[in-house]
Each structure stands twice: as structure tokens, then as C-alpha cells.
PDB file of C-alpha atoms in Angstrom:
ATOM      1  CA  MET A   1      29.414 -99.405 -54.626  1.00  0.00           C
ATOM      2  CA  THR A   2      27.338 -99.107 -51.501  1.00  0.00           C
ATOM      3  CA  ARG A   3      28.919 -96.826 -48.940  1.00  0.00           C
ATOM      4  CA  ARG A   4      28.733 -98.080 -45.337  1.00  0.00           C
ATOM      5  CA  ARG A   5      27.097 -95.797 -42.861  1.00  0.00           C
ATOM      6  CA  PRO A   6      29.639 -94.793 -40.216  1.00  0.00           C
ATOM      7  CA  THR A   7      28.904 -96.227 -36.760  1.00  0.00           C
ATOM      8  CA  ARG A   8      27.825 -93.874 -34.040  1.00  0.00           C
ATOM      9  CA  SER A   9      30.762 -92.858 -31.897  1.00  0.00           C
ATOM     10  CA  VAL A  10      30.570 -93.808 -28.249  1.00  0.00           C
ATOM     11  CA  SER A  11      30.029 -90.764 -26.096  1.00  0.00           C
ATOM     12  CA  ALA A  12      32.022 -89.985 -22.983  1.00  0.00           C
ATOM     13  CA  ASP A  13      28.882 -90.588 -20.905  1.00  0.00           C
ATOM     14  CA  ASP A  14      28.512 -94.091 -22.375  1.00  0.00           C
ATOM     15  CA  LEU A  15      32.135 -94.880 -21.556  1.00  0.00           C
ATOM     16  CA  LEU A  16      31.767 -93.637 -17.996  1.00  0.00           C
ATOM     17  CA  THR A  17      28.563 -95.646 -17.504  1.00  0.00           C
ATOM     18  CA  THR A  18      30.197 -98.833 -18.788  1.00  0.00           C
ATOM     19  CA  LEU A  19      33.307 -98.225 -16.684  1.00  0.00           C
ATOM     20  CA  GLY A  20      31.187 -97.648 -13.598  1.00  0.00           C
ATOM     21  CA  ARG A  21      29.255-100.858 -14.166  1.00  0.00           C
ATOM     22  CA  LEU A  22      32.435-102.908 -14.639  1.00  0.00           C
ATOM     23  CA  THR A  23      34.021-101.330 -11.574  1.00  0.00           C
ATOM     24  CA  ALA A  24      30.980-102.208  -9.450  1.00  0.00           C
ATOM     25  CA  GLN A  25      31.076-105.796 -10.703  1.00  0.00           C
ATOM     26  CA  ALA A  26      34.775-106.065  -9.959  1.00  0.00           C
ATOM     27  CA  ARG A  27      34.249-104.631  -6.476  1.00  0.00           C
ATOM     28  CA  GLN A  28      31.467-107.130  -5.813  1.00  0.00           C
ATOM     29  CA  GLY A  29      33.652-109.999  -6.980  1.00  0.00           C
ATOM     30  CA  ALA A  30      36.563-108.834  -4.827  1.00  0.00           C
ATOM     31  CA  GLU A  31      34.332-108.464  -1.777  1.00  0.00           C
ATOM     32  CA  LEU A  32      32.903-111.961  -2.315  1.00  0.00           C
ATOM     33  CA  GLN A  33      36.364-113.478  -2.694  1.00  0.00           C
ATOM     34  CA  HIS A  34      37.578-111.618   0.406  1.00  0.00           C
ATOM     35  CA  ALA A  35      34.627-112.969   2.395  1.00  0.00           C
ATOM     36  CA  ARG A  36      35.345-116.525   1.188  1.00  0.00           C
ATOM     37  CA  VAL A  37      39.015-116.217   2.151  1.00  0.00           C
ATOM     38  CA  GLU A  38      38.105-114.868   5.600  1.00  0.00           C
ATOM     39  CA  LEU A  39      35.708-117.786   6.086  1.00  0.00           C
ATOM     40  CA  ALA A  40      38.357-120.268   4.990  1.00  0.00           C
ATOM     41  CA  GLU A  41      40.998-118.764   7.282  1.00  0.00           C
ATOM     42  CA  ALA A  42      38.576-118.732  10.231  1.00  0.00           C
ATOM     43  CA  LEU A  43      37.711-122.378   9.618  1.00  0.00           C
ATOM     44  CA  GLN A  44      41.397-123.298   9.463  1.00  0.00           C
ATOM     45  CA  ARG A  45      42.214-121.454  12.689  1.00  0.00           C
ATOM     46  CA  GLU A  46      39.390-123.176  14.538  1.00  0.00           C
ATOM     47  CA  MET A  47      40.238-126.631  13.219  1.00  0.00           C
ATOM     48  CA  LEU A  48      43.882-126.664  14.355  1.00  0.00           C
ATOM     49  CA  PRO A  49      44.786-126.721  18.071  1.00  0.00           C
ATOM     50  CA  ALA A  50      46.341-123.613  19.573  1.00  0.00           C
ATOM     51  CA  VAL A  51      48.438-125.650  22.031  1.00  0.00           C
ATOM     52  CA  LEU A  52      49.867-129.178  21.951  1.00  0.00           C
ATOM     53  CA  PRO A  53      50.315-131.237  25.120  1.00  0.00           C
ATOM     54  CA  ALA A  54      53.804-131.954  26.455  1.00  0.00           C
ATOM     55  CA  LEU A  55      55.407-133.625  29.458  1.00  0.00           C
ATOM     56  CA  PRO A  56      58.765-133.468  31.263  1.00  0.00           C
ATOM     57  CA  GLY A  57      61.092-135.204  28.835  1.00  0.00           C
ATOM     58  CA  LEU A  58      58.690-134.838  25.889  1.00  0.00           C
ATOM     59  CA  SER A  59      58.366-131.618  23.885  1.00  0.00           C
ATOM     60  CA  THR A  60      56.062-131.205  20.915  1.00  0.00           C
ATOM     61  CA  ALA A  61      55.690-128.770  18.029  1.00  0.00           C
ATOM     62  CA  ALA A  62      53.727-128.552  14.793  1.00  0.00           C
ATOM     63  CA  ARG A  63      53.814-126.461  11.661  1.00  0.00           C
ATOM     64  CA  TYR A  64      51.214-126.036   8.914  1.00  0.00           C
ATOM     65  CA  MET A  65      51.544-124.466   5.473  1.00  0.00           C
ATOM     66  CA  PRO A  66      48.325-123.922   3.479  1.00  0.00           C
ATOM     67  CA  ALA A  67      47.977-124.644  -0.203  1.00  0.00           C
ATOM     68  CA  ARG A  68      49.326-121.801  -2.306  1.00  0.00           C
ATOM     69  CA  ASP A  69      46.357-121.762  -4.691  1.00  0.00           C
ATOM     70  CA  GLY A  70      42.632-121.158  -4.277  1.00  0.00           C
ATOM     71  CA  LEU A  71      41.356-120.283  -0.824  1.00  0.00           C
ATOM     72  CA  ASP A  72      44.596-121.141   0.973  1.00  0.00           C
ATOM     73  CA  ILE A  73      42.813-123.864   2.887  1.00  0.00           C
ATOM     74  CA  GLY A  74      42.988-127.602   2.735  1.00  0.00           C
ATOM     75  CA  GLY A  75      42.288-130.827   4.497  1.00  0.00           C
ATOM     76  CA  ASP A  76      45.629-131.384   6.266  1.00  0.00           C
ATOM     77  CA  TRP A  77      45.572-131.313  10.036  1.00  0.00           C
ATOM     78  CA  TYR A  78      47.540-132.088  13.189  1.00  0.00           C
ATOM     79  CA  ASP A  79      46.228-132.587  16.709  1.00  0.00           C
ATOM     80  CA  GLY A  80      47.336-133.436  20.224  1.00  0.00           C
ATOM     81  CA  PHE A  81      45.313-134.028  23.397  1.00  0.00           C
ATOM     82  CA  VAL A  82      45.329-135.710  26.791  1.00  0.00           C
ATOM     83  CA  LEU A  83      43.472-139.020  27.034  1.00  0.00           C
ATOM     84  CA  PRO A  84      41.357-139.993  30.070  1.00  0.00           C
ATOM     85  CA  ASP A  85      44.068-142.331  31.435  1.00  0.00           C
ATOM     86  CA  GLY A  86      46.761-139.630  31.280  1.00  0.00           C
ATOM     87  CA  ALA A  87      48.362-140.808  28.044  1.00  0.00           C
ATOM     88  CA  LEU A  88      48.792-138.337  25.180  1.00  0.00           C
ATOM     89  CA  GLY A  89      47.132-138.744  21.786  1.00  0.00           C
ATOM     90  CA  PHE A  90      48.547-137.248  18.594  1.00  0.00           C
ATOM     91  CA  SER A  91      47.271-137.343  15.036  1.00  0.00           C
ATOM     92  CA  VAL A  92      48.202-136.066  11.613  1.00  0.00           C
ATOM     93  CA  GLY A  93      46.012-136.483   8.572  1.00  0.00           C
ATOM     94  CA  ASP A  94      44.997-135.385   5.117  1.00  0.00           C
ATOM     95  CA  VAL A  95      41.453-135.064   3.755  1.00  0.00           C
ATOM     96  CA  GLN A  96      40.791-135.410   0.031  1.00  0.00           C
ATOM     97  CA  GLY A  97      40.337-131.957  -1.528  1.00  0.00           C
ATOM     98  CA  HIS A  98      41.492-128.382  -0.940  1.00  0.00           C
ATOM     99  CA  ASP A  99      38.408-126.308  -0.252  1.00  0.00           C
ATOM    100  CA  VAL A 100      35.998-125.314   2.499  1.00  0.00           C
ATOM    101  CA  GLU A 101      34.201-128.665   2.241  1.00  0.00           C
ATOM    102  CA  ALA A 102      37.501-130.485   2.833  1.00  0.00           C
ATOM    103  CA  ALA A 103      38.233-128.271   5.827  1.00  0.00           C
ATOM    104  CA  ALA A 104      34.802-128.944   7.312  1.00  0.00           C
ATOM    105  CA  PHE A 105      35.245-132.703   6.854  1.00  0.00           C
ATOM    106  CA  MET A 106      38.701-132.412   8.421  1.00  0.00           C
ATOM    107  CA  GLY A 107      37.043-130.962  11.510  1.00  0.00           C
ATOM    108  CA  GLN A 108      34.663-133.918  11.655  1.00  0.00           C
ATOM    109  CA  VAL A 109      37.554-136.376  11.402  1.00  0.00           C
ATOM    110  CA  ARG A 110      39.584-134.603  14.071  1.00  0.00           C
ATOM    111  CA  ILE A 111      36.718-134.428  16.581  1.00  0.00           C
ATOM    112  CA  GLY A 112      35.539-137.945  15.735  1.00  0.00           C
ATOM    113  CA  LEU A 113      39.014-139.316  16.341  1.00  0.00           C
ATOM    114  CA  ARG A 114      39.238-137.537  19.693  1.00  0.00           C
ATOM    115  CA  ALA A 115      35.917-139.043  20.745  1.00  0.00           C
ATOM    116  CA  ALA A 116      36.921-142.519  19.573  1.00  0.00           C
ATOM    117  CA  ALA A 117      40.334-142.350  21.253  1.00  0.00           C
ATOM    118  CA  ALA A 118      38.747-141.519  24.612  1.00  0.00           C
ATOM    119  CA  VAL A 119      37.077-144.960  24.767  1.00  0.00           C
ATOM    120  CA  ALA A 120      39.396-147.091  22.607  1.00  0.00           C
ATOM    121  CA  LEU A 121      41.998-149.463  23.984  1.00  0.00           C
ATOM    122  CA  ASP A 122      44.660-148.555  21.411  1.00  0.00           C
ATOM    123  CA  PRO A 123      45.209-146.422  18.266  1.00  0.00           C
ATOM    124  CA  GLY A 124      44.002-149.197  15.962  1.00  0.00           C
ATOM    125  CA  GLU A 125      40.636-149.378  17.691  1.00  0.00           C
ATOM    126  CA  ALA A 126      40.440-145.575  17.716  1.00  0.00           C
ATOM    127  CA  LEU A 127      40.878-145.462  13.936  1.00  0.00           C
ATOM    128  CA  SER A 128      38.320-148.250  13.439  1.00  0.00           C
ATOM    129  CA  ARG A 129      35.731-146.416  15.540  1.00  0.00           C
ATOM    130  CA  ALA A 130      36.432-143.109  13.793  1.00  0.00           C
ATOM    131  CA  ASN A 131      36.160-144.810  10.387  1.00  0.00           C
ATOM    132  CA  ASP A 132      32.718-146.238  11.138  1.00  0.00           C
ATOM    133  CA  LEU A 133      31.595-142.912  12.599  1.00  0.00           C
ATOM    134  CA  LEU A 134      32.602-141.042   9.435  1.00  0.00           C
ATOM    135  CA  LEU A 135      30.884-143.586   7.201  1.00  0.00           C
ATOM    136  CA  SER A 136      27.667-143.056   9.163  1.00  0.00           C
ATOM    137  CA  ALA A 137      27.820-139.356   8.173  1.00  0.00           C
ATOM    138  CA  ASP A 138      27.443-140.426   4.514  1.00  0.00           C
ATOM    139  CA  SER A 139      30.128-138.111   3.118  1.00  0.00           C
ATOM    140  CA  SER A 140      31.781-138.659  -0.256  1.00  0.00           C
ATOM    141  CA  LEU A 141      35.171-137.596   1.130  1.00  0.00           C
ATOM    142  CA  PHE A 142      37.846-139.724   2.769  1.00  0.00           C
ATOM    143  CA  ALA A 143      40.938-139.052   4.866  1.00  0.00           C
ATOM    144  CA  THR A 144      44.325-140.613   5.497  1.00  0.00           C
ATOM    145  CA  CYS A 145      45.581-140.470   9.065  1.00  0.00           C
ATOM    146  CA  THR A 146      48.192-141.618  11.560  1.00  0.00           C
ATOM    147  CA  PHE A 147      47.265-141.778  15.241  1.00  0.00           C
ATOM    148  CA  LEU A 148      49.762-142.119  18.104  1.00  0.00           C
ATOM    149  CA  ARG A 149      49.338-142.872  21.791  1.00  0.00           C
ATOM    150  CA  PHE A 150      52.245-141.954  24.095  1.00  0.00           C
ATOM    151  CA  ASP A 151      52.324-143.586  27.540  1.00  0.00           C
ATOM    152  CA  PRO A 152      54.202-141.350  30.031  1.00  0.00           C
ATOM    153  CA  VAL A 153      54.721-144.254  32.455  1.00  0.00           C
ATOM    154  CA  THR A 154      56.198-146.883  30.120  1.00  0.00           C
ATOM    155  CA  TRP A 155      57.633-144.348  27.605  1.00  0.00           C
ATOM    156  CA  GLU A 156      55.928-146.453  24.951  1.00  0.00           C
ATOM    157  CA  LEU A 157      54.587-145.137  21.656  1.00  0.00           C
ATOM    158  CA  GLU A 158      51.690-146.985  20.000  1.00  0.00           C
ATOM    159  CA  SER A 159      50.814-146.071  16.419  1.00  0.00           C
ATOM    160  CA  ALA A 160      48.327-147.006  13.701  1.00  0.00           C
ATOM    161  CA  ARG A 161      48.014-145.825  10.087  1.00  0.00           C
ATOM    162  CA  ALA A 162      44.984-145.350   7.858  1.00  0.00           C
ATOM    163  CA  GLY A 163      46.470-145.091   4.364  1.00  0.00           C
ATOM    164  CA  HIS A 164      48.824-142.332   5.486  1.00  0.00           C
ATOM    165  CA  VAL A 165      52.462-141.631   4.638  1.00  0.00           C
ATOM    166  CA  PRO A 166      54.986-143.224   7.031  1.00  0.00           C
ATOM    167  CA  ALA A 167      56.424-141.383   9.998  1.00  0.00           C
ATOM    168  CA  VAL A 168      60.138-140.660  10.389  1.00  0.00           C
ATOM    169  CA  TRP A 169      62.181-141.438  13.509  1.00  0.00           C
ATOM    170  CA  ALA A 170      65.671-140.545  14.626  1.00  0.00           C
ATOM    171  CA  THR A 171      67.873-140.897  17.686  1.00  0.00           C
ATOM    172  CA  ALA A 172      70.123-138.240  19.146  1.00  0.00           C
ATOM    173  CA  ASP A 173      73.272-140.066  17.978  1.00  0.00           C
ATOM    174  CA  GLY A 174      72.302-139.458  14.328  1.00  0.00           C
ATOM    175  CA  ARG A 175      70.561-142.693  13.366  1.00  0.00           C
ATOM    176  CA  ALA A 176      67.276-142.290  11.484  1.00  0.00           C
ATOM    177  CA  GLY A 177      64.710-144.308   9.591  1.00  0.00           C
ATOM    178  CA  ILE A 178      61.267-144.436   8.043  1.00  0.00           C
ATOM    179  CA  ALA A 179      58.541-146.185  10.056  1.00  0.00           C
ATOM    180  CA  GLU A 180      57.073-148.430   7.346  1.00  0.00           C
ATOM    181  CA  ASP A 181      54.451-149.884   9.682  1.00  0.00           C
ATOM    182  CA  GLU A 182      51.571-151.984   8.403  1.00  0.00           C
ATOM    183  CA  GLY A 183      48.355-150.000   7.982  1.00  0.00           C
ATOM    184  CA  GLY A 184      44.780-150.067   6.750  1.00  0.00           C
ATOM    185  CA  LEU A 185      42.587-148.214   4.274  1.00  0.00           C
ATOM    186  CA  PRO A 186      41.946-144.462   4.574  1.00  0.00           C
ATOM    187  CA  LEU A 187      39.094-143.421   6.845  1.00  0.00           C
ATOM    188  CA  GLY A 188      35.680-143.191   5.216  1.00  0.00           C
ATOM    189  CA  ILE A 189      36.058-145.897   2.554  1.00  0.00           C
ATOM    190  CA  ALA A 190      35.072-149.323   3.925  1.00  0.00           C
ATOM    191  CA  PRO A 191      33.094-150.245   7.076  1.00  0.00           C
ATOM    192  CA  GLY A 192      34.635-152.522   9.686  1.00  0.00           C
ATOM    193  CA  GLU A 193      38.232-151.783   8.622  1.00  0.00           C
ATOM    194  CA  LYS A 194      40.942-152.932  11.054  1.00  0.00           C
ATOM    195  CA  TYR A 195      44.177-151.052  11.720  1.00  0.00           C
ATOM    196  CA  PRO A 196      47.265-152.893  13.032  1.00  0.00           C
ATOM    197  CA  VAL A 197      49.094-151.325  15.989  1.00  0.00           C
ATOM    198  CA  THR A 198      52.873-150.939  16.172  1.00  0.00           C
ATOM    199  CA  ARG A 199      54.489-150.495  19.596  1.00  0.00           C
ATOM    200  CA  ARG A 200      57.853-148.856  20.253  1.00  0.00           C
ATOM    201  CA  ARG A 201      59.602-147.943  23.458  1.00  0.00           C
ATOM    202  CA  LEU A 202      61.458-144.670  23.046  1.00  0.00           C
ATOM    203  CA  ALA A 203      64.536-145.904  24.898  1.00  0.00           C
ATOM    204  CA  PRO A 204      67.194-143.494  23.528  1.00  0.00           C
ATOM    205  CA  ALA A 205      66.643-139.764  23.179  1.00  0.00           C
ATOM    206  CA  GLY A 206      65.463-138.675  19.761  1.00  0.00           C
ATOM    207  CA  ALA A 207      62.509-137.522  17.699  1.00  0.00           C
ATOM    208  CA  PHE A 208      59.435-139.032  16.075  1.00  0.00           C
ATOM    209  CA  VAL A 209      57.997-136.990  13.208  1.00  0.00           C
ATOM    210  CA  LEU A 210      54.558-137.222  11.617  1.00  0.00           C
ATOM    211  CA  LEU A 211      53.848-135.426   8.346  1.00  0.00           C
ATOM    212  CA  THR A 212      51.493-135.252   5.372  1.00  0.00           C
ATOM    213  CA  ASP A 213      52.315-136.045   1.745  1.00  0.00           C
ATOM    214  CA  GLY A 214      52.481-132.357   0.864  1.00  0.00           C
ATOM    215  CA  VAL A 215      55.836-132.290   2.669  1.00  0.00           C
ATOM    216  CA  VAL A 216      57.475-135.133   0.765  1.00  0.00           C
ATOM    217  CA  GLU A 217      55.804-135.630  -2.627  1.00  0.00           C
ATOM    218  CA  GLY A 218      55.480-133.534  -5.774  1.00  0.00           C
ATOM    219  CA  PRO A 219      56.656-133.046  -9.356  1.00  0.00           C
ATOM    220  CA  SER A 220      60.228-132.364  -8.230  1.00  0.00           C
ATOM    221  CA  PHE A 221      60.731-135.746  -6.550  1.00  0.00           C
ATOM    222  CA  PRO A 222      58.752-138.883  -5.589  1.00  0.00           C
ATOM    223  CA  ILE A 223      57.590-139.666  -2.077  1.00  0.00           C
ATOM    224  CA  GLU A 224      60.476-142.089  -1.470  1.00  0.00           C
ATOM    225  CA  GLU A 225      63.052-139.372  -2.095  1.00  0.00           C
ATOM    226  CA  GLY A 226      61.058-136.878  -0.029  1.00  0.00           C
ATOM    227  CA  LEU A 227      60.932-139.245   2.945  1.00  0.00           C
ATOM    228  CA  ALA A 228      64.656-139.917   2.595  1.00  0.00           C
ATOM    229  CA  ARG A 229      65.344-136.174   2.673  1.00  0.00           C
ATOM    230  CA  VAL A 230      63.268-135.770   5.825  1.00  0.00           C
ATOM    231  CA  ALA A 231      64.981-138.774   7.447  1.00  0.00           C
ATOM    232  CA  ARG A 232      68.419-137.248   6.799  1.00  0.00           C
ATOM    233  CA  LEU A 233      67.236-133.899   8.137  1.00  0.00           C
ATOM    234  CA  VAL A 234      65.690-135.376  11.283  1.00  0.00           C
ATOM    235  CA  GLY A 235      68.715-137.604  11.848  1.00  0.00           C
ATOM    236  CA  ALA A 236      70.988-134.569  11.783  1.00  0.00           C
ATOM    237  CA  GLY A 237      68.717-132.503  14.035  1.00  0.00           C
ATOM    238  CA  ALA A 238      67.085-135.017  16.386  1.00  0.00           C
ATOM    239  CA  GLY A 239      68.595-133.257  19.384  1.00  0.00           C
ATOM    240  CA  ALA A 240      67.340-129.841  18.317  1.00  0.00           C
ATOM    241  CA  ASP A 241      64.419-127.900  19.728  1.00  0.00           C
ATOM    242  CA  ALA A 242      61.091-129.401  18.572  1.00  0.00           C
ATOM    243  CA  GLY A 243      59.916-126.136  17.037  1.00  0.00           C
ATOM    244  CA  ARG A 244      63.089-125.604  15.012  1.00  0.00           C
ATOM    245  CA  LEU A 245      63.000-129.203  13.827  1.00  0.00           C
ATOM    246  CA  ALA A 246      59.353-128.905  12.732  1.00  0.00           C
ATOM    247  CA  ALA A 247      60.116-125.704  10.817  1.00  0.00           C
ATOM    248  CA  ALA A 248      63.122-127.307   9.120  1.00  0.00           C
ATOM    249  CA  VAL A 249      61.078-130.343   8.034  1.00  0.00           C
ATOM    250  CA  LEU A 250      58.336-128.117   6.634  1.00  0.00           C
ATOM    251  CA  GLU A 251      60.903-126.378   4.419  1.00  0.00           C
ATOM    252  CA  VAL A 252      61.184-129.629   2.431  1.00  0.00           C
ATOM    253  CA  ALA A 253      57.656-128.925   1.181  1.00  0.00           C
ATOM    254  CA  GLU A 254      58.958-125.841  -0.631  1.00  0.00           C
ATOM    255  CA  LEU A 255      61.120-128.123  -2.795  1.00  0.00           C
ATOM    256  CA  THR A 256      58.393-130.516  -3.960  1.00  0.00           C
ATOM    257  CA  GLY A 257      57.332-128.367  -6.912  1.00  0.00           C
ATOM    258  CA  HIS A 258      53.605-128.222  -6.184  1.00  0.00           C
ATOM    259  CA  SER A 259      51.177-126.103  -4.157  1.00  0.00           C
ATOM    260  CA  ASP A 260      49.678-128.720  -1.843  1.00  0.00           C
ATOM    261  CA  ASP A 261      49.115-127.952   1.831  1.00  0.00           C
ATOM    262  CA  ALA A 262      51.500-129.553   4.305  1.00  0.00           C
ATOM    263  CA  ALA A 263      51.597-130.377   8.019  1.00  0.00           C
ATOM    264  CA  VAL A 264      54.352-131.563  10.359  1.00  0.00           C
ATOM    265  CA  LEU A 265      54.103-132.767  13.981  1.00  0.00           C
ATOM    266  CA  VAL A 266      57.300-133.399  15.979  1.00  0.00           C
ATOM    267  CA  LEU A 267      57.652-135.354  19.224  1.00  0.00           C
ATOM    268  CA  ARG A 268      61.094-134.611  20.677  1.00  0.00           C
ATOM    269  CA  HIS A 269      61.807-137.012  23.562  1.00  0.00           C
ATOM    270  CA  ASP A 270      64.506-137.642  26.124  1.00  0.00           C
ATOM    271  CA  ALA A 271      65.752-141.167  26.816  1.00  0.00           C
ATOM    272  CA  ALA A 272      63.352-143.373  28.749  1.00  0.00           C
ATOM    273  CA  PRO A 273      64.333-143.544  32.446  1.00  0.00           C
ATOM    274  CA  ASP A 274      65.765-146.929  33.368  1.00  0.00           C
ATOM    275  CA  ARG A 275      63.113-147.559  35.994  1.00  0.00           C
ATOM    276  CA  ARG A 276      60.417-147.750  33.344  1.00  0.00           C
ATOM    277  CA  ALA A 277      59.892-151.320  32.204  1.00  0.00           C
ATOM    278  CA  ALA A 278      59.970-151.988  28.483  1.00  0.00           C
ATOM    279  CA  ARG A 279      56.937-153.321  26.678  1.00  0.00           C
ATOM    280  CA  GLY A 280      57.534-153.668  22.941  1.00  0.00           C
ATOM    281  CA  ALA A 281      60.370-152.972  20.558  1.00  0.00           C
ATOM    282  CA  ASP A 282      62.871-150.304  21.641  1.00  0.00           C
ATOM    283  CA  LEU A 283      64.105-147.626  19.251  1.00  0.00           C
ATOM    284  CA  ASP A 284      67.773-148.330  19.947  1.00  0.00           C
TER     285      ASP A 284
END
């Protein structure tokens, strides 16, 4: 029988050298990941507005929860700004993907929509212009979006949807519903897309809530049940402070059973003064 030669034992110096090499590699990997997370967080902070516009009788609030996996960054956004004619523009949207590329594209969509809204006659035209602008950038990504225009003179809310989840409305007396308005394709898919406009006069006091699918859809329940949960919640709290209502709606996202990012934008409004003439369907 041939006797095997015993293998050379590893010396303490060899073990220390190997341990040092592995430690250096781990430190490099941790530093790289930390740098990527800092970049992602900086991008997210810059992409979302620090302040939302408001008016006497209209308070606004938004909440965002990043994805709980990866770089903690995604393509969901909310925005609010003053238009050249004094009306207020609001948007909520969701870009395909959950990485730095999605966040960068989200910034393009947000700024493109602001630029389009400044010269558009209504939210539908704003979405059409933004869609064509994004297609000219030749990106492989797309985004769903809802854009609102609030007129402080008529107390009228105009809205248009680009493949996005419906909004939720409620009045202060406890009535609530889901705004299943007609819409068009997501932004960045087809050139020349048209987006129908829905007009509502916010006659009674209440709330109008925009959100992304990360709030209402996941393995735990389908989007229909998620929207129904939000509608019940908003109906019960339509008279509450806008910030508290936004935080309460965002808590629904914790129940969906997935790690998607989520955004909520709340418009809490008083009743329209009687002297303002109605143009469009009242929420009453």
C-alpha cells in the first residue's frame, strides 16, 4: 500500500496573510457599497421637492418610502409647483426599475413635465409634450404618471393619467371613491399619445390623494383591495391634517407584502367659496 505524504501544515503567517487579504477585500467592497448608497440617497434627495405649494383653503403634504432592498432608491416621485398663470401643478409617478438609472430617468421625467406644463393648456397636453420629449431622449425606460392642475380661482381640479394607478377622493362627511378616469399609455412608449382630461370642481371640503402602486399592490392583496383600503382610510380621515393623512395612507404600503418604493401626495381642501363659478363636475 502506498502511504500518502502528509500535506504541509499552514503556518500562522500564511493564515494571517490570507486573513489580511480577505479583510482588505471586504473593506473595499463595503466602501464601494457605502459610496453607491450615498450617491443613491443624494440623487433621491435632489429629485424630490423640499417644499410643496399651498394656498389658503388648500394644504398639501407628501410622503415617500424607498424600496427596502438594494440601494434604497427607486423611480417613484411626487412634485408640486406654481404654474405661470398662478395655478398649481402636482404630479405623482413611477419609473420602471429600482436603481440609480431609474432615479436619473425619474429626474428627467419630473423636469420635463414641469417644462411641458408651463406652456400646455391642460394636464393632457402637458403629458403629451412630456411623452414626446422623453422619447426624443432615446431611453429604454418608461414611466407612469398622473398630473393635476388646481385653479385657485374656480376651485377646479383638472387631471390626466399616463398608465398610472387611480387617485382616491373623499369628502369631509365621510364619502369616498376611486377616480377611475380614462387615461393613456405610460410616458416613453409611443409618440403622439393623447391623454384625456377629467375636470372636477372641489365643491365640498375633502381630500384628493395621489399615490403609486407600491402603496396599494403586492403579494398580500391585489391593487383593487389596496385602493379600497386607501379609500376607506381617506374617507374616515378626509378632514384631518394633510401630513397625518399622507402618513396614514403610506402605512398601507407596509401591508402589501413586498419591498417596492411608494409615494403619496395629499391635497386637503376646504369647500369652494360660493362666489366661484362652477366649470365641470362637482365632487358633491
